[in-house]
Short mmCIF file of C-alpha atoms in Angstrom, two decimals:
data_model
loop_
_atom_site.label_atom_id
_atom_site.label_comp_id
_atom_site.label_asym_id
_atom_site.label_seq_id
_atom_site.Cartn_x
_atom_site.Cartn_y
_atom_site.Cartn_z
CA MET A 101 16.51 -28.23 -2.99
CA GLU A 102 18.57 -25.27 -1.85
CA LYS A 103 19.86 -25.65 1.71
CA GLY A 104 18.61 -23.20 4.29
CA CYS A 105 20.80 -21.22 6.61
CA GLY A 106 20.56 -19.03 9.66
CA ALA A 107 18.90 -19.46 13.08
CA ALA A 108 15.47 -18.35 14.28
CA MET A 109 15.23 -14.78 15.66
CA LEU A 110 12.50 -12.85 17.45
CA TYR A 111 11.59 -9.19 16.84
CA PRO A 112 8.84 -7.72 19.09
CA MET A 113 6.15 -6.00 17.05
CA THR A 114 6.01 -2.24 17.22
CA PRO A 115 2.67 -0.86 18.51
CA PHE A 116 1.64 0.15 14.98
CA GLU A 117 2.55 -3.28 13.58
CA GLU A 118 0.55 -4.86 16.38
CA TYR A 119 -2.45 -2.64 15.60
CA MET A 120 -2.42 -3.69 11.93
CA TYR A 121 -1.92 -7.33 12.90
CA LEU A 122 -4.84 -7.36 15.36
CA ASP A 123 -7.13 -5.28 13.14
CA SER A 124 -6.83 -7.84 10.35
CA SER A 125 -9.63 -10.41 10.11
CA ALA A 126 -10.95 -13.12 7.82
CA GLY A 127 -13.55 -10.70 6.46
CA TYR A 128 -11.28 -7.65 6.29
CA PRO A 129 -7.67 -8.81 5.91
CA MET A 130 -4.92 -6.21 6.11
CA ASP A 131 -3.53 -7.36 2.77
CA CYS A 132 -1.83 -5.23 0.11
CA TYR A 133 -1.14 -6.16 -3.52
CA ILE A 134 1.54 -5.35 -6.04
CA ARG A 135 1.27 -6.78 -9.54
CA LEU A 136 4.18 -6.55 -11.98
CA ARG A 137 3.06 -6.94 -15.61
CA PHE A 138 5.81 -8.19 -17.90
CA ARG A 139 6.13 -8.81 -21.60
CA GLY A 140 8.04 -12.07 -21.98
CA GLY A 141 8.82 -14.95 -19.65
CA PHE A 142 10.96 -15.99 -16.70
CA SER A 143 13.17 -18.92 -15.79
CA HIS A 144 11.38 -20.66 -12.91
CA VAL A 145 14.65 -21.79 -11.36
CA ASP A 146 16.26 -18.35 -11.46
CA LEU A 147 13.09 -16.68 -10.20
CA GLU A 148 12.96 -19.01 -7.19
CA ARG A 149 16.63 -18.49 -6.37
CA ALA A 150 16.40 -14.70 -6.75
CA LEU A 151 13.36 -14.70 -4.47
CA ALA A 152 15.22 -16.83 -1.92
CA LEU A 153 18.08 -14.30 -1.78
CA ALA A 154 15.73 -11.30 -1.54
CA LEU A 155 13.87 -12.96 1.34
CA ARG A 156 17.11 -13.50 3.26
CA GLN A 157 17.88 -9.79 2.75
CA HIS A 158 14.39 -8.85 4.02
CA PRO A 159 13.65 -11.36 6.79
CA LEU A 160 10.29 -9.96 7.93
CA MET A 161 8.91 -11.05 4.55
CA TYR A 162 9.15 -14.70 5.58
CA ALA A 163 8.49 -14.27 9.33
CA ARG A 164 5.66 -15.76 11.38
CA SER A 165 3.64 -14.02 14.04
CA GLU A 166 3.94 -15.30 17.59
CA GLN A 167 2.22 -14.36 20.84
CA THR A 168 4.98 -14.03 23.42
CA GLY A 169 2.82 -13.08 26.42
CA LYS A 170 -0.45 -11.46 27.39
CA ASN A 171 -1.13 -8.83 24.69
CA ARG A 172 2.44 -9.18 23.46
CA TYR A 173 3.31 -10.17 19.90
CA ALA A 174 6.48 -10.63 17.90
CA TRP A 175 7.85 -11.64 14.51
CA ARG A 176 9.65 -14.95 14.58
CA ILE A 177 12.21 -15.30 11.81
CA PRO A 178 12.53 -19.06 11.30
CA GLU A 179 15.60 -20.83 10.06
CA ALA A 180 15.68 -20.31 6.29
CA SER A 181 14.26 -23.53 4.87
CA GLY A 182 15.47 -23.07 1.30
CA VAL A 183 13.72 -23.69 -2.02
CA VAL A 184 11.29 -26.55 -2.62
CA SER A 185 10.24 -26.46 -6.28
CA GLY A 186 6.96 -27.82 -7.61
CA PRO A 187 5.07 -27.73 -10.92
CA GLU A 188 2.09 -25.88 -9.41
CA VAL A 189 3.36 -24.55 -6.08
CA SER A 190 6.91 -23.84 -4.95
CA THR A 191 7.90 -22.92 -1.41
CA ILE A 192 10.80 -20.54 -0.74
CA HIS A 193 11.64 -20.14 2.95
CA GLY A 194 7.96 -20.90 3.62
CA VAL A 195 6.66 -18.37 1.08
CA ARG A 196 4.34 -20.02 -1.44
CA VAL A 197 4.68 -19.28 -5.16
CA PHE A 198 1.74 -20.41 -7.30
CA TRP A 199 2.54 -21.18 -10.95
CA GLU A 200 -0.50 -20.65 -13.16
CA LYS A 201 -1.27 -20.74 -16.88
CA GLY A 202 -3.84 -18.33 -18.25
CA VAL A 203 -4.49 -14.87 -19.62
CA CYS A 204 -2.54 -12.00 -18.09
CA ARG A 205 -3.84 -8.49 -17.41
CA GLY A 206 -7.14 -9.88 -16.12
CA ASP A 207 -8.62 -10.50 -12.67
CA PHE A 208 -6.33 -11.30 -9.79
CA PRO A 209 -5.52 -15.02 -9.49
CA ARG A 210 -7.77 -17.03 -7.18
CA SER A 211 -4.68 -18.08 -5.21
CA MET A 212 -4.68 -14.47 -3.98
CA ASN A 213 -8.19 -14.77 -2.52
CA ALA A 214 -7.59 -16.40 0.86
CA PRO A 215 -6.30 -14.00 3.54
CA LEU A 216 -2.78 -14.42 4.89
CA ASN A 217 -2.75 -16.26 8.23
CA LEU A 218 0.43 -15.00 9.84
CA ALA A 219 0.47 -17.66 12.54
CA GLU A 220 0.72 -20.33 9.85
CA GLU A 221 2.36 -18.68 6.83
CA PRO A 222 4.66 -15.74 6.08
CA PRO A 223 3.24 -12.27 5.32
CA LEU A 224 3.93 -12.80 1.61
CA ARG A 225 2.39 -14.94 -1.13
CA LEU A 226 3.10 -14.89 -4.89
CA ALA A 227 1.22 -15.91 -8.00
CA VAL A 228 3.01 -16.12 -11.35
CA VAL A 229 0.58 -16.20 -14.28
CA GLU A 230 2.06 -17.08 -17.67
CA GLU A 231 0.28 -16.46 -20.96
CA SER A 232 1.52 -18.39 -24.01
CA ASP A 233 1.03 -17.97 -27.74
CA GLN A 234 -0.16 -20.72 -30.07
CA ALA A 235 3.37 -22.10 -30.32
CA GLY A 236 3.52 -22.50 -26.53
CA GLU A 237 6.02 -19.69 -25.95
CA VAL A 238 5.37 -17.48 -22.91
CA VAL A 239 4.60 -13.98 -24.20
CA ARG A 240 3.33 -12.31 -21.00
CA THR A 241 3.90 -12.84 -17.30
CA ASP A 242 2.05 -11.27 -14.37
CA ILE A 243 3.72 -11.62 -10.97
CA THR A 244 1.37 -10.74 -8.11
CA PHE A 245 2.70 -10.14 -4.60
CA LYS A 246 0.21 -10.33 -1.73
CA LEU A 247 1.67 -8.74 1.43
CA HIS A 248 0.36 -8.27 4.95
CA HIS A 249 0.56 -4.61 5.86
CA ALA A 250 1.68 -5.34 9.42
CA ALA A 251 5.00 -6.63 8.11
CA ALA A 252 5.75 -4.20 5.30
CA ASP A 253 4.59 -0.99 3.65
CA ALA A 254 4.83 0.09 0.02
CA ILE A 255 8.28 1.71 0.29
CA GLY A 256 9.81 -1.34 1.98
CA SER A 257 8.11 -3.67 -0.49
CA ILE A 258 9.51 -1.75 -3.46
CA ARG A 259 13.03 -2.11 -2.07
CA PHE A 260 12.39 -5.85 -1.66
CA LEU A 261 11.26 -6.03 -5.30
CA MET A 262 14.32 -4.06 -6.42
CA ASP A 263 16.65 -6.56 -4.78
CA PHE A 264 14.67 -9.46 -6.26
CA LEU A 265 14.81 -8.04 -9.80
CA VAL A 266 18.51 -7.18 -9.62
CA ASP A 267 19.45 -10.67 -8.50
CA TYR A 268 17.25 -12.27 -11.16
CA ALA A 269 18.81 -10.05 -13.84
CA LYS A 270 22.32 -11.02 -12.69
CA ARG A 271 21.40 -14.70 -12.93
CA ALA A 272 20.10 -14.03 -16.45
CA GLY A 273 23.49 -12.61 -17.44
CA VAL A 274 22.60 -8.90 -17.35
CA VAL A 275 25.50 -6.58 -16.51
CA CYS A 276 24.97 -3.09 -15.08
CA ASP A 277 27.98 -1.22 -13.67
CA ASP A 278 25.76 1.14 -11.68
CA TRP A 279 24.52 -1.69 -9.46
CA LYS A 280 27.72 -1.35 -7.45
CA HIS A 281 26.42 2.07 -6.36
CA LEU A 282 23.22 0.67 -4.83
CA SER A 283 23.27 1.39 -1.11
CA PRO A 284 23.58 -1.82 0.92
CA LEU A 285 20.90 -2.64 3.46
CA SER A 286 21.41 -2.23 7.22
CA PRO A 287 20.01 -5.47 8.72
CA GLU A 288 20.50 -4.20 12.27
CA GLY A 289 17.88 -1.57 11.49
CA LEU A 290 15.12 -4.10 12.14
CA LYS A 291 15.89 -3.91 15.86
CA THR A 292 15.19 -0.16 15.95
CA ARG A 293 12.61 0.11 13.14
CA GLY A 294 10.04 1.53 15.57
CA TRP A 295 12.21 4.66 15.83
CA CYS A 296 12.10 5.08 12.00
CA GLY A 297 15.76 6.13 11.97
CA ARG A 298 15.34 8.87 14.61
CA GLY A 299 17.36 9.47 17.74
CA VAL A 300 16.13 10.31 21.24
CA LEU A 301 16.22 14.09 20.75
CA GLU A 302 14.25 13.86 17.53
CA TRP A 303 11.61 11.72 19.25
CA LEU A 304 11.35 14.22 22.10
CA ARG A 305 10.75 16.99 19.57
CA LEU A 306 8.05 14.93 17.87
CA LEU A 307 6.43 14.19 21.24
CA GLY A 308 6.34 17.93 21.91
CA ILE A 309 4.53 18.50 18.62
CA ALA A 310 2.11 15.72 19.53
CA GLY A 311 1.36 17.46 22.84
CA ILE A 312 0.62 20.75 21.08
CA ARG A 313 -1.72 18.90 18.69
CA LEU A 314 -3.54 17.02 21.49
CA ARG A 315 -6.86 18.78 20.84
CA ARG A 316 -6.73 17.83 17.16
CA CYS A 317 -6.03 14.22 18.12
CA LEU A 318 -9.00 14.10 20.49
CA VAL A 319 -11.30 15.55 17.83
CA PHE A 320 -10.13 12.86 15.43
CA VAL A 321 -10.76 10.08 17.93
CA PHE A 322 -14.23 11.13 19.03
CA ARG A 323 -15.66 12.52 15.78
CA ARG A 324 -18.08 10.27 13.94
CA ILE A 325 -17.32 9.81 10.24
CA LEU A 326 -19.69 9.30 7.31
CA PRO A 327 -19.01 6.06 5.41
CA LEU A 328 -19.53 6.03 1.65
CA ALA A 329 -21.62 2.89 1.13
CA LYS A 330 -24.33 1.12 3.05
CA ARG A 331 -23.53 -1.30 5.83
CA PRO A 332 -22.96 -4.88 4.60
CA GLU A 333 -24.97 -7.82 5.88
CA VAL A 334 -23.27 -9.15 9.02
CA GLU A 335 -22.88 -12.69 7.70
CA THR A 336 -20.99 -11.44 4.63
CA THR A 337 -18.28 -9.77 6.75
CA ARG A 338 -17.08 -13.00 8.33
CA GLN A 339 -14.98 -13.84 5.29
CA VAL A 340 -14.00 -12.33 1.96
CA ASP A 341 -16.17 -13.18 -1.02
CA ALA A 342 -15.17 -14.96 -4.23
CA ARG A 343 -14.44 -11.67 -6.01
CA TYR A 344 -11.81 -10.56 -3.49
CA PRO A 345 -9.69 -8.61 -4.22
CA ALA A 346 -12.03 -6.52 -6.40
CA ILE A 347 -9.75 -4.01 -8.10
CA LEU A 348 -10.09 -1.52 -10.96
CA PHE A 349 -7.06 -0.06 -12.73
CA HIS A 350 -6.55 3.03 -14.88
CA LEU A 351 -3.32 4.21 -16.49
CA TRP A 352 -2.49 7.76 -17.50
CA GLY A 353 -0.02 7.82 -20.41
CA ALA A 354 3.39 9.45 -20.26
CA GLU A 355 2.30 12.65 -22.02
CA GLU A 356 -0.78 13.07 -19.83
CA THR A 357 1.25 12.37 -16.68
CA ALA A 358 3.91 14.92 -17.67
CA SER A 359 1.22 17.50 -18.45
CA MET A 360 -0.49 16.96 -15.08
CA LEU A 361 2.77 17.32 -13.17
CA ARG A 362 3.71 20.48 -15.12
CA THR A 363 0.36 22.04 -14.23
CA CYS A 364 0.82 21.18 -10.56
CA ARG A 365 4.34 22.64 -10.42
CA GLY A 366 3.24 25.77 -12.28
CA GLN A 367 0.42 26.42 -9.82
CA ASP A 368 2.43 25.59 -6.66
CA PHE A 369 0.43 22.58 -5.51
CA THR A 370 0.97 18.83 -5.74
CA MET A 371 -0.71 15.96 -7.51
CA ASN A 372 -1.60 14.64 -4.07
CA ASP A 373 -3.52 17.85 -3.33
CA VAL A 374 -5.52 17.42 -6.54
CA LEU A 375 -6.25 13.77 -5.78
CA LEU A 376 -7.53 14.70 -2.33
CA GLN A 377 -9.87 17.37 -3.70
CA ALA A 378 -11.07 14.97 -6.41
CA GLY A 379 -11.60 12.31 -3.75
CA PHE A 380 -13.80 14.57 -1.62
CA LEU A 381 -15.81 15.64 -4.68
CA ALA A 382 -16.29 12.02 -5.76
CA LEU A 383 -17.48 11.06 -2.26
CA ARG A 384 -19.99 13.90 -2.28
CA ASP A 385 -21.33 13.27 -5.78
CA TRP A 386 -21.44 9.47 -5.56
CA ARG A 387 -23.48 9.68 -2.38
CA LYS A 388 -25.89 12.17 -3.97
CA GLU A 389 -26.32 10.13 -7.16
CA HIS A 390 -26.73 6.75 -5.45
CA PRO A 391 -28.85 7.35 -2.33
CA ASP A 392 -30.09 3.75 -2.22
CA ASP A 393 -26.53 2.46 -2.01
CA ALA A 394 -25.11 5.18 0.23
CA PHE A 395 -24.76 4.98 4.00
CA ASP A 396 -27.87 6.45 5.59
CA GLY A 397 -28.95 7.84 8.95
CA LEU A 398 -25.86 9.84 9.90
CA GLU A 399 -24.97 13.52 9.52
CA ALA A 400 -21.19 13.64 9.71
CA PRO A 401 -18.16 14.77 7.71
CA PHE A 402 -16.26 12.70 5.19
CA ARG A 403 -12.71 11.69 6.10
CA ILE A 404 -9.83 10.75 3.79
CA ALA A 405 -6.88 8.85 5.23
CA VAL A 406 -3.47 9.50 3.66
CA PRO A 407 -0.60 7.08 4.44
CA THR A 408 2.70 8.85 5.10
CA ASN A 409 6.23 7.46 5.01
CA LEU A 410 8.06 7.98 8.34
CA ARG A 411 11.53 6.97 7.15
CA ASN A 412 14.43 9.36 7.17
CA ALA A 413 17.54 8.71 5.04
CA ARG A 414 18.99 6.28 7.60
CA ALA A 415 15.81 4.22 7.87
CA GLY A 416 15.61 4.12 4.08
CA LEU A 417 18.41 1.53 4.22
CA PHE A 418 16.55 -0.81 6.59
CA PRO A 419 15.14 -4.10 5.26
CA ALA A 420 11.44 -4.11 4.34
CA ALA A 421 9.23 -3.30 7.33
CA ASN A 422 6.21 -1.20 8.23
CA MET A 423 7.40 2.35 8.87
CA VAL A 424 4.32 4.18 7.68
CA SER A 425 1.57 6.09 9.44
CA MET A 426 -1.57 7.96 8.39
CA VAL A 427 -2.89 11.48 8.54
CA PHE A 428 -6.55 12.38 8.16
CA LEU A 429 -8.46 15.18 6.45
CA ASP A 430 -12.07 15.79 7.51
CA ARG A 431 -14.56 17.87 5.53
CA LYS A 432 -18.29 18.47 5.92
CA ILE A 433 -20.29 17.97 2.74
CA ALA A 434 -21.11 21.69 2.63
CA GLU A 435 -17.39 22.54 2.63
CA ILE A 436 -16.59 20.45 -0.45
CA ASP A 437 -16.36 22.18 -3.84
CA ASP A 438 -14.10 22.46 -6.89
CA SER A 439 -12.76 25.92 -6.04
CA ARG A 440 -9.12 26.97 -5.93
CA LEU A 441 -9.69 28.08 -2.32
CA PHE A 442 -10.60 24.54 -1.27
CA LEU A 443 -7.50 23.21 -3.04
CA GLU A 444 -5.31 25.77 -1.28
CA ARG A 445 -6.69 24.72 2.12
CA ILE A 446 -5.82 21.11 1.36
CA HIS A 447 -2.35 22.18 0.21
CA ARG A 448 -1.70 24.11 3.45
CA GLU A 449 -2.88 21.21 5.56
CA MET A 450 -0.65 18.73 3.75
CA ASN A 451 2.28 21.15 3.97
CA ASP A 452 1.85 21.19 7.76
CA VAL A 453 1.87 17.40 7.73
CA LYS A 454 5.27 17.37 6.01
CA ARG A 455 6.79 20.31 7.88
CA LEU A 456 5.78 19.14 11.36
CA GLU A 457 5.95 15.40 10.58
CA LEU A 458 2.39 14.95 11.80
CA GLY A 459 2.35 11.36 10.63
CA PHE A 460 3.96 10.53 13.97
CA LEU A 461 0.81 11.58 15.85
CA LEU A 462 -0.96 8.32 15.07
CA VAL A 463 1.92 5.96 15.84
CA GLN A 464 2.75 7.85 19.03
CA GLY A 465 -0.91 7.79 20.09
CA ILE A 466 -1.12 4.04 19.55
CA ALA A 467 2.13 3.57 21.50
CA VAL A 468 0.76 5.63 24.42
CA VAL A 469 -2.45 3.59 24.52
CA LYS A 470 -0.44 0.38 24.50
CA ARG A 471 1.79 1.57 27.33
CA MET A 472 -1.04 2.94 29.50
CA LEU A 473 -3.64 0.21 29.01
CA GLY A 474 -1.42 -2.74 28.22
CA SER A 475 -3.37 -3.65 25.07
CA LEU A 476 -4.87 -2.09 21.93
CA ASP A 477 -8.40 -3.39 22.54
CA ALA A 478 -9.66 0.14 23.27
CA ILE A 479 -8.54 1.33 19.83
CA LEU A 480 -9.68 -1.72 17.89
CA GLY A 481 -13.25 -1.56 19.16
CA PHE A 482 -13.69 2.19 19.60
CA SER A 483 -15.05 3.19 16.17
CA GLU A 484 -16.75 1.12 13.51
CA CYS A 485 -15.57 3.52 10.76
CA TRP A 486 -12.29 5.41 10.96
CA THR A 487 -12.30 6.85 7.44
CA SER A 488 -14.53 7.19 4.35
CA LEU A 489 -11.73 6.74 1.79
CA VAL A 490 -8.01 5.94 1.69
CA ILE A 491 -5.75 7.62 -0.87
CA SER A 492 -2.21 6.23 -1.03
CA ASN A 493 0.27 7.94 -3.33
CA ILE A 494 3.40 5.81 -3.50
CA GLY A 495 5.06 8.18 -5.95
CA PRO A 496 7.74 7.06 -8.44
CA VAL A 497 8.36 3.30 -8.52
CA PHE A 498 11.74 1.97 -9.76
CA SER A 499 12.81 5.50 -10.70
CA PRO A 500 16.17 5.73 -12.57
CA ARG A 501 17.52 8.09 -9.93
CA LYS A 502 17.18 5.49 -7.16
CA PHE A 503 17.24 2.27 -9.14
CA PRO A 504 19.80 1.84 -11.92
CA PHE A 505 18.65 -0.88 -14.32
CA PRO A 506 18.75 -1.52 -18.07
CA ARG A 507 15.74 0.17 -19.65
CA THR A 508 13.88 0.50 -22.93
CA ASP A 509 13.58 3.84 -24.71
CA LYS A 510 10.27 4.25 -22.83
CA GLY A 511 12.02 3.94 -19.47
CA GLU A 512 10.76 0.41 -18.76
CA LEU A 513 12.94 -2.10 -16.93
CA CYS A 514 14.21 -4.85 -19.22
CA ILE A 515 15.95 -8.16 -18.62
CA HIS A 516 16.97 -9.05 -22.18
CA ASP A 517 13.61 -9.51 -23.97
CA THR A 518 11.54 -9.52 -20.76
CA VAL A 519 10.14 -6.03 -20.15
CA LEU A 520 8.27 -4.69 -17.11
CA GLU A 521 5.39 -2.81 -18.77
CA GLU A 522 3.15 -1.82 -15.86
CA VAL A 523 3.06 -1.76 -12.06
CA GLU A 524 -0.26 -2.06 -10.25
CA SER A 525 -0.66 -1.68 -6.47
CA ALA A 526 -3.64 -1.81 -4.12
CA SER A 527 -4.26 -0.90 -0.47
CA PRO A 528 -6.42 -2.79 2.05
CA ILE A 529 -10.09 -1.97 2.62
CA ARG A 530 -11.51 -1.79 6.14
CA PRO A 531 -14.98 -2.19 7.71
CA LEU A 532 -17.25 0.56 6.29
CA THR A 533 -14.27 1.95 4.37
CA SER A 534 -15.54 0.54 1.12
CA VAL A 535 -13.01 2.11 -1.26
CA ALA A 536 -9.25 2.65 -1.28
CA LEU A 537 -7.29 4.40 -4.03
CA CYS A 538 -3.61 3.73 -4.66
CA VAL A 539 -1.49 5.79 -7.06
CA SER A 540 2.03 5.16 -8.35
CA THR A 541 4.16 6.32 -11.28
CA TYR A 542 6.34 3.98 -13.31
CA ALA A 543 8.26 4.74 -16.51
CA GLY A 544 6.65 8.18 -16.63
CA ARG A 545 3.11 6.77 -16.55
CA THR A 546 0.80 7.11 -13.55
CA GLY A 547 -1.44 4.22 -12.58
CA ILE A 548 -4.38 4.45 -10.20
CA THR A 549 -6.20 1.50 -8.66
CA LEU A 550 -9.50 1.33 -6.83
CA HIS A 551 -9.87 -1.53 -4.36
CA TYR A 552 -13.53 -1.80 -3.38
CA ASP A 553 -15.69 -3.93 -1.12
CA SER A 554 -17.68 -6.05 -3.58
CA ARG A 555 -20.08 -7.06 -0.78
CA THR A 556 -21.50 -3.53 -0.61
CA ILE A 557 -20.57 -1.93 -3.96
CA SER A 558 -21.21 -3.48 -7.37
CA ALA A 559 -18.59 -3.37 -10.12
CA ALA A 560 -20.68 -0.76 -11.95
CA LEU A 561 -20.94 1.47 -8.87
CA ALA A 562 -17.22 1.10 -8.20
CA GLN A 563 -16.46 2.08 -11.79
CA ASP A 564 -18.73 5.09 -11.38
CA PHE A 565 -16.73 6.21 -8.33
CA MET A 566 -13.45 5.70 -10.19
CA ASP A 567 -14.75 7.64 -13.20
CA ARG A 568 -15.75 10.55 -10.96
CA VAL A 569 -12.26 10.72 -9.43
CA LEU A 570 -10.61 10.63 -12.85
CA SER A 571 -13.01 13.21 -14.24
CA TYR A 572 -12.45 15.62 -11.37
CA VAL A 573 -8.67 15.28 -11.66
CA ARG A 574 -8.94 16.35 -15.31
CA VAL A 575 -11.39 19.18 -14.53
CA LEU A 576 -9.32 20.54 -11.64
CA LEU A 577 -6.11 20.50 -13.66
CA ALA A 578 -7.80 22.07 -16.68
CA SER A 579 -8.93 25.07 -14.63
CA PRO A 580 -6.45 25.38 -11.74
CA GLY A 581 -7.07 29.06 -11.28
CA LYS A 582 -10.82 28.79 -10.71
#
């Protein structure tokens, strides 16, 4: 047993963290997933010790939630309790690691089914599935990370995984001179993470932009949105079902990914723009083709939510935390088509998001509500459906530019004979937001996952939606000048 160290600390939740914490429920947990698919095996002892070090570098990953007053919540960082190893379950600073034997590349482990209860366990849980050959040698390993979105976003989680993999590789005897150039973390950044690395003047500028965009914000709040699928039976929403998380995965190869990116650059738009247009088209067509399964009785626009990273360069050195927001695109069904004009409108809108940093509108709005009303109850219960679809584009994961590491000739991370072949990530689903897409690129290959609500959408219908998105991406890129 490795001795723990350090004393308990308390970090008040930011308003956006608090919103994600309170919006999570047993039926709709605010849980994210990252699955690393390896060829080869791991030393259990070294994995546990590398995880222990990474957790101490990223303390919110083993924190507990605590109510510190009326409508006031905080992260309590307990004294690091060290490593307690077990044949089936190990505990590292309170984080449970489930060791399982089975077939990799399949469904998510059942240990990932139960939602994270942040009052009783950290916002992180792991499952390590090992697949062996007939001789008993481990030939594949899937490591699944289940994270609560209130504590960390994708960018912070990737940095946590980077530190974990580097330390494991060092323990395995891997030498990489470039690791000395990795920027060290700034632990004090957790105290000011709500500012996302900005100063007072920058926040005043962003507040000014928020004031100018007040009308847009009010339209967003009061507009009713058309969900994709029918409303689930009430009793089924009280807890997740046995199939949770229900996730589909598709991988574009390196050549296809490179071709798609070349087309985007040549036509002066982004892959994100194409995904958004494909998402709107898939929403429209799926609803038309499956009227018995679609939400009925409401004439309203579709909305796609797009998470946006709020970090600047300074905040990029903070330990893992939630420094993300969302922007929203609304379109009436009659406005949706596969034309270049529609794509250009999406491109202009997303350019405004980046140029004016409009992702701050949501976090600032939540902060204002919290300050004026004292709680977030008005937001949590205001709308039963905030968005029809979520599209998260994480971008490059473990890119050589930001993450020096020994690699294969295909660009895959390697620790001797253990090779990271694929990275799979999934976003949470919310009430009446039955589908969420998550896209990331690793080793030149782009993966896309669809997390769907299996209580309202069958596997076949979910696959149909995924196929429509993939098909439209290909069609739009094949005829970008239409």
